[in-house]
């Protein structure tokens, strides 16, 4: 009973602060994953370019990011970025998380691009399109749809990874939990509360991506039905 009483007390006393921290966590996740998608797309192009030096650069970047713990990368990038540019903790944390997630998203985009039939590239080129125009108008729209399930998974991973920016003083959910438990001396109950917030966020984003994927499936099904009717 004491546990439930303490949890209820934390919700009552710190609910507003936790909601503000939740909004900051969402903003941090969205900004960092936008950066990651841009980086991932660039390195995915490097991987499928068949230009050896670009492939080597992409492979080195992905190997280094995958081979080091995120907290080490975060500290290295945070202090490295801050020593060159004067950035807020939020901006530096977003860039550092974006660089980390970019390696995984690069492989997601690379796999989805290579899953498209090569004949479609050849068809686009035969119609007079350039390589990049064919990529933009034919290959990328299809590959993006195929990448959505993996991107959704990476988005949720990025949401949870954002908790590590608490160690560079960004006032997101986990940082607020650290300061709260230091104040109320109830670490178990406080971490239980913040865990609930993370579970709710994961549930909401999972439902959002499931709905997006379902809508795209419906769109493809309707288009296929129209083609069958036309023939």
mmCIF file of C-alpha atoms in Angstrom:
data_model
loop_
_atom_site.group_PDB
_atom_site.id
_atom_site.type_symbol
_atom_site.label_atom_id
_atom_site.label_comp_id
_atom_site.label_asym_id
_atom_site.label_seq_id
_atom_site.Cartn_x
_atom_site.Cartn_y
_atom_site.Cartn_z
ATOM 1 C CA UNK A 1 0.000 0.000 0.000
ATOM 2 C CA UNK A 2 2.852 2.389 0.774
ATOM 3 C CA UNK A 3 4.203 1.840 -2.735
ATOM 4 C CA UNK A 4 0.882 2.750 -4.380
ATOM 5 C CA UNK A 5 0.435 5.701 -2.046
ATOM 6 C CA UNK A 6 3.874 7.023 -2.909
ATOM 7 C CA UNK A 7 3.293 6.526 -6.650
ATOM 8 C CA UNK A 8 -0.007 8.419 -6.409
ATOM 9 C CA UNK A 9 1.713 11.188 -4.472
ATOM 10 C CA UNK A 10 4.394 11.534 -7.155
ATOM 11 C CA UNK A 11 1.755 11.778 -9.883
ATOM 12 C CA UNK A 12 -0.095 14.450 -7.901
ATOM 13 C CA UNK A 13 2.920 16.535 -6.936
ATOM 14 C CA UNK A 14 5.039 16.229 -10.068
ATOM 15 C CA UNK A 15 2.520 15.428 -12.803
ATOM 16 C CA UNK A 16 2.852 18.815 -14.540
ATOM 17 C CA UNK A 17 6.652 18.665 -14.500
ATOM 18 C CA UNK A 18 6.611 15.135 -15.910
ATOM 19 C CA UNK A 19 4.252 16.252 -18.702
ATOM 20 C CA UNK A 20 6.591 19.113 -19.619
ATOM 21 C CA UNK A 21 9.517 16.677 -19.621
ATOM 22 C CA UNK A 22 7.462 14.328 -21.811
ATOM 23 C CA UNK A 23 6.927 17.077 -24.392
ATOM 24 C CA UNK A 24 10.669 17.773 -24.401
ATOM 25 C CA UNK A 25 11.375 14.054 -24.841
ATOM 26 C CA UNK A 26 9.054 13.928 -27.863
ATOM 27 C CA UNK A 27 10.676 17.025 -29.376
ATOM 28 C CA UNK A 28 14.147 15.609 -28.798
ATOM 29 C CA UNK A 29 13.179 12.288 -30.392
ATOM 30 C CA UNK A 30 11.593 13.899 -33.456
ATOM 31 C CA UNK A 31 14.489 16.313 -34.080
ATOM 32 C CA UNK A 32 17.181 13.660 -33.576
ATOM 33 C CA UNK A 33 15.428 11.164 -35.841
ATOM 34 C CA UNK A 34 14.891 13.788 -38.540
ATOM 35 C CA UNK A 35 18.654 14.377 -38.469
ATOM 36 C CA UNK A 36 19.183 10.603 -38.455
ATOM 37 C CA UNK A 37 16.945 10.131 -41.513
ATOM 38 C CA UNK A 38 18.885 12.768 -43.473
ATOM 39 C CA UNK A 39 22.219 11.213 -42.483
ATOM 40 C CA UNK A 40 20.897 7.700 -43.071
ATOM 41 C CA UNK A 41 19.631 8.546 -46.560
ATOM 42 C CA UNK A 42 22.985 10.076 -47.544
ATOM 43 C CA UNK A 43 24.981 7.068 -46.348
ATOM 44 C CA UNK A 44 22.453 4.678 -47.892
ATOM 45 C CA UNK A 45 23.171 6.341 -51.244
ATOM 46 C CA UNK A 46 26.881 5.911 -50.534
ATOM 47 C CA UNK A 47 26.306 2.190 -49.927
ATOM 48 C CA UNK A 48 24.394 1.599 -53.171
ATOM 49 C CA UNK A 49 26.485 3.941 -55.329
ATOM 50 C CA UNK A 50 29.081 1.304 -56.369
ATOM 51 C CA UNK A 51 31.740 3.990 -55.855
ATOM 52 C CA UNK A 52 34.380 2.324 -53.690
ATOM 53 C CA UNK A 53 35.483 5.378 -51.709
ATOM 54 C CA UNK A 54 31.887 6.304 -50.824
ATOM 55 C CA UNK A 55 31.110 2.715 -49.849
ATOM 56 C CA UNK A 56 34.221 2.651 -47.645
ATOM 57 C CA UNK A 57 33.224 5.893 -45.906
ATOM 58 C CA UNK A 58 29.724 4.550 -45.246
ATOM 59 C CA UNK A 59 31.031 1.195 -44.008
ATOM 60 C CA UNK A 60 33.504 2.895 -41.658
ATOM 61 C CA UNK A 61 30.830 5.191 -40.223
ATOM 62 C CA UNK A 62 28.374 2.325 -39.663
ATOM 63 C CA UNK A 63 31.066 0.078 -38.155
ATOM 64 C CA UNK A 64 32.229 2.721 -35.671
ATOM 65 C CA UNK A 65 28.716 3.653 -34.559
ATOM 66 C CA UNK A 66 27.616 0.046 -34.140
ATOM 67 C CA UNK A 67 30.806 -0.937 -32.382
ATOM 68 C CA UNK A 68 30.734 1.650 -29.591
ATOM 69 C CA UNK A 69 28.258 2.028 -26.690
ATOM 70 C CA UNK A 70 25.790 4.868 -27.196
ATOM 71 C CA UNK A 71 26.743 6.616 -23.959
ATOM 72 C CA UNK A 72 30.392 6.796 -25.082
ATOM 73 C CA UNK A 73 29.369 8.208 -28.460
ATOM 74 C CA UNK A 74 27.015 10.668 -26.800
ATOM 75 C CA UNK A 75 29.683 12.043 -24.463
ATOM 76 C CA UNK A 76 32.315 12.152 -27.224
ATOM 77 C CA UNK A 77 30.022 13.875 -29.715
ATOM 78 C CA UNK A 78 28.517 16.213 -27.123
ATOM 79 C CA UNK A 79 31.845 17.508 -25.871
ATOM 80 C CA UNK A 80 33.289 17.447 -29.385
ATOM 81 C CA UNK A 81 30.413 19.450 -30.866
ATOM 82 C CA UNK A 82 30.318 21.853 -27.917
ATOM 83 C CA UNK A 83 34.047 22.542 -28.257
ATOM 84 C CA UNK A 84 33.562 23.680 -31.882
ATOM 85 C CA UNK A 85 30.138 25.325 -31.792
ATOM 86 C CA UNK A 86 28.220 27.050 -29.033
ATOM 87 C CA UNK A 87 25.041 25.008 -28.874
ATOM 88 C CA UNK A 88 22.322 24.428 -26.323
ATOM 89 C CA UNK A 89 22.261 21.094 -24.533
ATOM 90 C CA UNK A 90 19.115 20.195 -26.486
ATOM 91 C CA UNK A 91 20.716 20.941 -29.872
ATOM 92 C CA UNK A 92 23.951 19.125 -29.077
ATOM 93 C CA UNK A 93 22.055 16.126 -27.705
ATOM 94 C CA UNK A 94 19.800 16.001 -30.760
ATOM 95 C CA UNK A 95 22.764 16.044 -33.152
ATOM 96 C CA UNK A 96 24.622 13.383 -31.169
ATOM 97 C CA UNK A 97 21.571 11.082 -31.083
ATOM 98 C CA UNK A 98 20.950 11.780 -34.770
ATOM 99 C CA UNK A 99 24.477 10.764 -35.729
ATOM 100 C CA UNK A 100 24.082 7.549 -33.737
ATOM 101 C CA UNK A 101 20.684 6.571 -35.148
ATOM 102 C CA UNK A 102 21.769 7.580 -38.646
ATOM 103 C CA UNK A 103 23.959 4.485 -38.950
ATOM 104 C CA UNK A 104 21.034 2.144 -38.309
ATOM 105 C CA UNK A 105 18.669 4.093 -40.550
ATOM 106 C CA UNK A 106 21.295 4.028 -43.323
ATOM 107 C CA UNK A 107 21.130 0.233 -43.309
ATOM 108 C CA UNK A 108 17.317 0.329 -43.259
ATOM 109 C CA UNK A 109 17.222 2.606 -46.314
ATOM 110 C CA UNK A 110 19.958 0.634 -48.048
ATOM 111 C CA UNK A 111 18.032 -2.608 -47.644
ATOM 112 C CA UNK A 112 14.743 -1.102 -48.794
ATOM 113 C CA UNK A 113 16.353 0.527 -51.857
ATOM 114 C CA UNK A 114 18.045 -2.704 -52.879
ATOM 115 C CA UNK A 115 14.773 -4.617 -52.429
ATOM 116 C CA UNK A 116 13.237 -2.722 -55.378
ATOM 117 C CA UNK A 117 13.516 -4.588 -58.672
ATOM 118 C CA UNK A 118 16.479 -3.323 -60.695
ATOM 119 C CA UNK A 119 14.269 -3.340 -63.763
ATOM 120 C CA UNK A 120 12.486 -0.266 -62.431
ATOM 121 C CA UNK A 121 15.708 1.734 -62.480
ATOM 122 C CA UNK A 122 16.389 0.530 -65.998
ATOM 123 C CA UNK A 123 12.840 1.460 -67.051
ATOM 124 C CA UNK A 124 13.231 4.959 -65.654
ATOM 125 C CA UNK A 125 16.553 5.469 -67.398
ATOM 126 C CA UNK A 126 15.087 4.188 -70.683
ATOM 127 C CA UNK A 127 12.418 6.911 -70.422
ATOM 128 C CA UNK A 128 15.144 9.552 -70.357
ATOM 129 C CA UNK A 129 15.246 10.173 -66.607
ATOM 130 C CA UNK A 130 18.551 10.768 -64.875
ATOM 131 C CA UNK A 131 19.731 8.397 -62.148
ATOM 132 C CA UNK A 132 18.754 10.816 -59.365
ATOM 133 C CA UNK A 133 15.380 11.648 -60.916
ATOM 134 C CA UNK A 134 14.599 7.939 -61.230
ATOM 135 C CA UNK A 135 15.604 7.484 -57.605
ATOM 136 C CA UNK A 136 13.444 10.400 -56.447
ATOM 137 C CA UNK A 137 10.328 9.620 -58.476
ATOM 138 C CA UNK A 138 10.315 5.819 -58.729
ATOM 139 C CA UNK A 139 12.681 4.043 -56.332
ATOM 140 C CA UNK A 140 12.527 6.124 -53.133
ATOM 141 C CA UNK A 141 8.700 6.304 -52.789
ATOM 142 C CA UNK A 142 8.491 2.513 -52.957
ATOM 143 C CA UNK A 143 11.500 1.910 -50.729
ATOM 144 C CA UNK A 144 10.180 4.336 -48.116
ATOM 145 C CA UNK A 145 6.928 2.365 -47.833
ATOM 146 C CA UNK A 146 8.867 -0.862 -47.399
ATOM 147 C CA UNK A 147 11.091 0.753 -44.757
ATOM 148 C CA UNK A 148 8.220 1.961 -42.544
ATOM 149 C CA UNK A 149 8.082 -1.078 -40.172
ATOM 150 C CA UNK A 150 11.855 -0.949 -39.582
ATOM 151 C CA UNK A 151 11.780 2.860 -39.253
ATOM 152 C CA UNK A 152 8.983 2.581 -36.695
ATOM 153 C CA UNK A 153 11.101 0.176 -34.663
ATOM 154 C CA UNK A 154 14.095 2.521 -34.886
ATOM 155 C CA UNK A 155 11.901 5.460 -33.884
ATOM 156 C CA UNK A 156 10.871 3.657 -30.697
ATOM 157 C CA UNK A 157 14.493 2.708 -29.998
ATOM 158 C CA UNK A 158 15.442 6.367 -30.507
ATOM 159 C CA UNK A 159 12.720 7.414 -28.069
ATOM 160 C CA UNK A 160 14.158 5.159 -25.369
ATOM 161 C CA UNK A 161 17.766 6.075 -26.213
ATOM 162 C CA UNK A 162 16.890 9.743 -25.663
ATOM 163 C CA UNK A 163 16.902 9.040 -21.925
ATOM 164 C CA UNK A 164 20.714 9.057 -22.039
ATOM 165 C CA UNK A 165 20.833 12.800 -22.733
ATOM 166 C CA UNK A 166 19.904 13.199 -19.069
ATOM 167 C CA UNK A 167 23.661 12.854 -18.455
ATOM 168 C CA UNK A 168 24.347 16.008 -20.482
ATOM 169 C CA UNK A 169 21.767 18.017 -18.508
ATOM 170 C CA UNK A 170 18.849 17.947 -20.966
ATOM 171 C CA UNK A 171 15.685 18.159 -18.851
ATOM 172 C CA UNK A 172 13.771 15.305 -20.493
ATOM 173 C CA UNK A 173 11.854 12.525 -18.734
ATOM 174 C CA UNK A 174 14.712 10.544 -17.240
ATOM 175 C CA UNK A 175 16.572 13.672 -16.151
ATOM 176 C CA UNK A 176 13.445 14.823 -14.354
ATOM 177 C CA UNK A 177 13.128 11.413 -12.695
ATOM 178 C CA UNK A 178 16.730 11.652 -11.472
ATOM 179 C CA UNK A 179 16.154 15.056 -9.908
ATOM 180 C CA UNK A 180 12.781 14.035 -8.448
ATOM 181 C CA UNK A 181 14.059 10.900 -6.723
ATOM 182 C CA UNK A 182 16.993 12.869 -5.307
ATOM 183 C CA UNK A 183 14.449 15.241 -3.775
ATOM 184 C CA UNK A 184 11.782 12.837 -2.496
ATOM 185 C CA UNK A 185 14.063 9.879 -1.561
ATOM 186 C CA UNK A 186 11.700 7.433 -3.319
ATOM 187 C CA UNK A 187 13.770 6.053 -6.200
ATOM 188 C CA UNK A 188 11.703 2.887 -6.756
ATOM 189 C CA UNK A 189 8.396 4.725 -7.011
ATOM 190 C CA UNK A 190 9.861 7.560 -9.116
ATOM 191 C CA UNK A 191 11.419 5.222 -11.671
ATOM 192 C CA UNK A 192 8.157 3.271 -11.771
ATOM 193 C CA UNK A 193 6.308 6.481 -12.643
ATOM 194 C CA UNK A 194 8.754 7.479 -15.382
ATOM 195 C CA UNK A 195 8.552 3.940 -16.739
ATOM 196 C CA UNK A 196 4.791 4.376 -17.135
ATOM 197 C CA UNK A 197 5.340 7.584 -19.112
ATOM 198 C CA UNK A 198 7.767 5.820 -21.458
ATOM 199 C CA UNK A 199 5.366 2.894 -21.917
ATOM 200 C CA UNK A 200 2.550 5.288 -22.827
ATOM 201 C CA UNK A 201 4.769 7.075 -25.360
ATOM 202 C CA UNK A 202 5.860 3.788 -26.923
ATOM 203 C CA UNK A 203 2.234 2.638 -27.126
ATOM 204 C CA UNK A 204 1.119 5.893 -28.787
ATOM 205 C CA UNK A 205 3.913 5.854 -31.364
ATOM 206 C CA UNK A 206 3.337 2.153 -32.068
ATOM 207 C CA UNK A 207 -0.342 2.816 -32.751
ATOM 208 C CA UNK A 208 0.553 5.810 -34.927
ATOM 209 C CA UNK A 209 2.966 3.832 -37.095
ATOM 210 C CA UNK A 210 0.578 0.873 -37.299
ATOM 211 C CA UNK A 211 -2.121 3.215 -38.572
ATOM 212 C CA UNK A 212 0.291 4.762 -41.090
ATOM 213 C CA UNK A 213 1.347 1.348 -42.342
ATOM 214 C CA UNK A 214 -2.280 0.241 -42.561
ATOM 215 C CA UNK A 215 -3.236 3.328 -44.579
ATOM 216 C CA UNK A 216 -0.400 2.716 -47.013
ATOM 217 C CA UNK A 217 -1.470 -0.914 -47.388
ATOM 218 C CA UNK A 218 -5.022 0.227 -48.063
ATOM 219 C CA UNK A 219 -3.716 2.689 -50.637
ATOM 220 C CA UNK A 220 -1.793 -0.043 -52.453
ATOM 221 C CA UNK A 221 -4.806 -2.379 -52.308
ATOM 222 C CA UNK A 222 -7.134 0.251 -53.796
ATOM 223 C CA UNK A 223 -4.653 1.037 -56.521
ATOM 224 C CA UNK A 224 -4.320 -2.667 -57.348
ATOM 225 C CA UNK A 225 -8.098 -3.053 -57.462
ATOM 226 C CA UNK A 226 -8.387 -0.136 -59.888
ATOM 227 C CA UNK A 227 -5.797 -1.703 -62.143
ATOM 228 C CA UNK A 228 -7.666 -5.016 -62.124
ATOM 229 C CA UNK A 229 -10.940 -3.283 -62.966
ATOM 230 C CA UNK A 230 -9.283 -1.303 -65.762
ATOM 231 C CA UNK A 231 -8.039 -4.511 -67.355
#
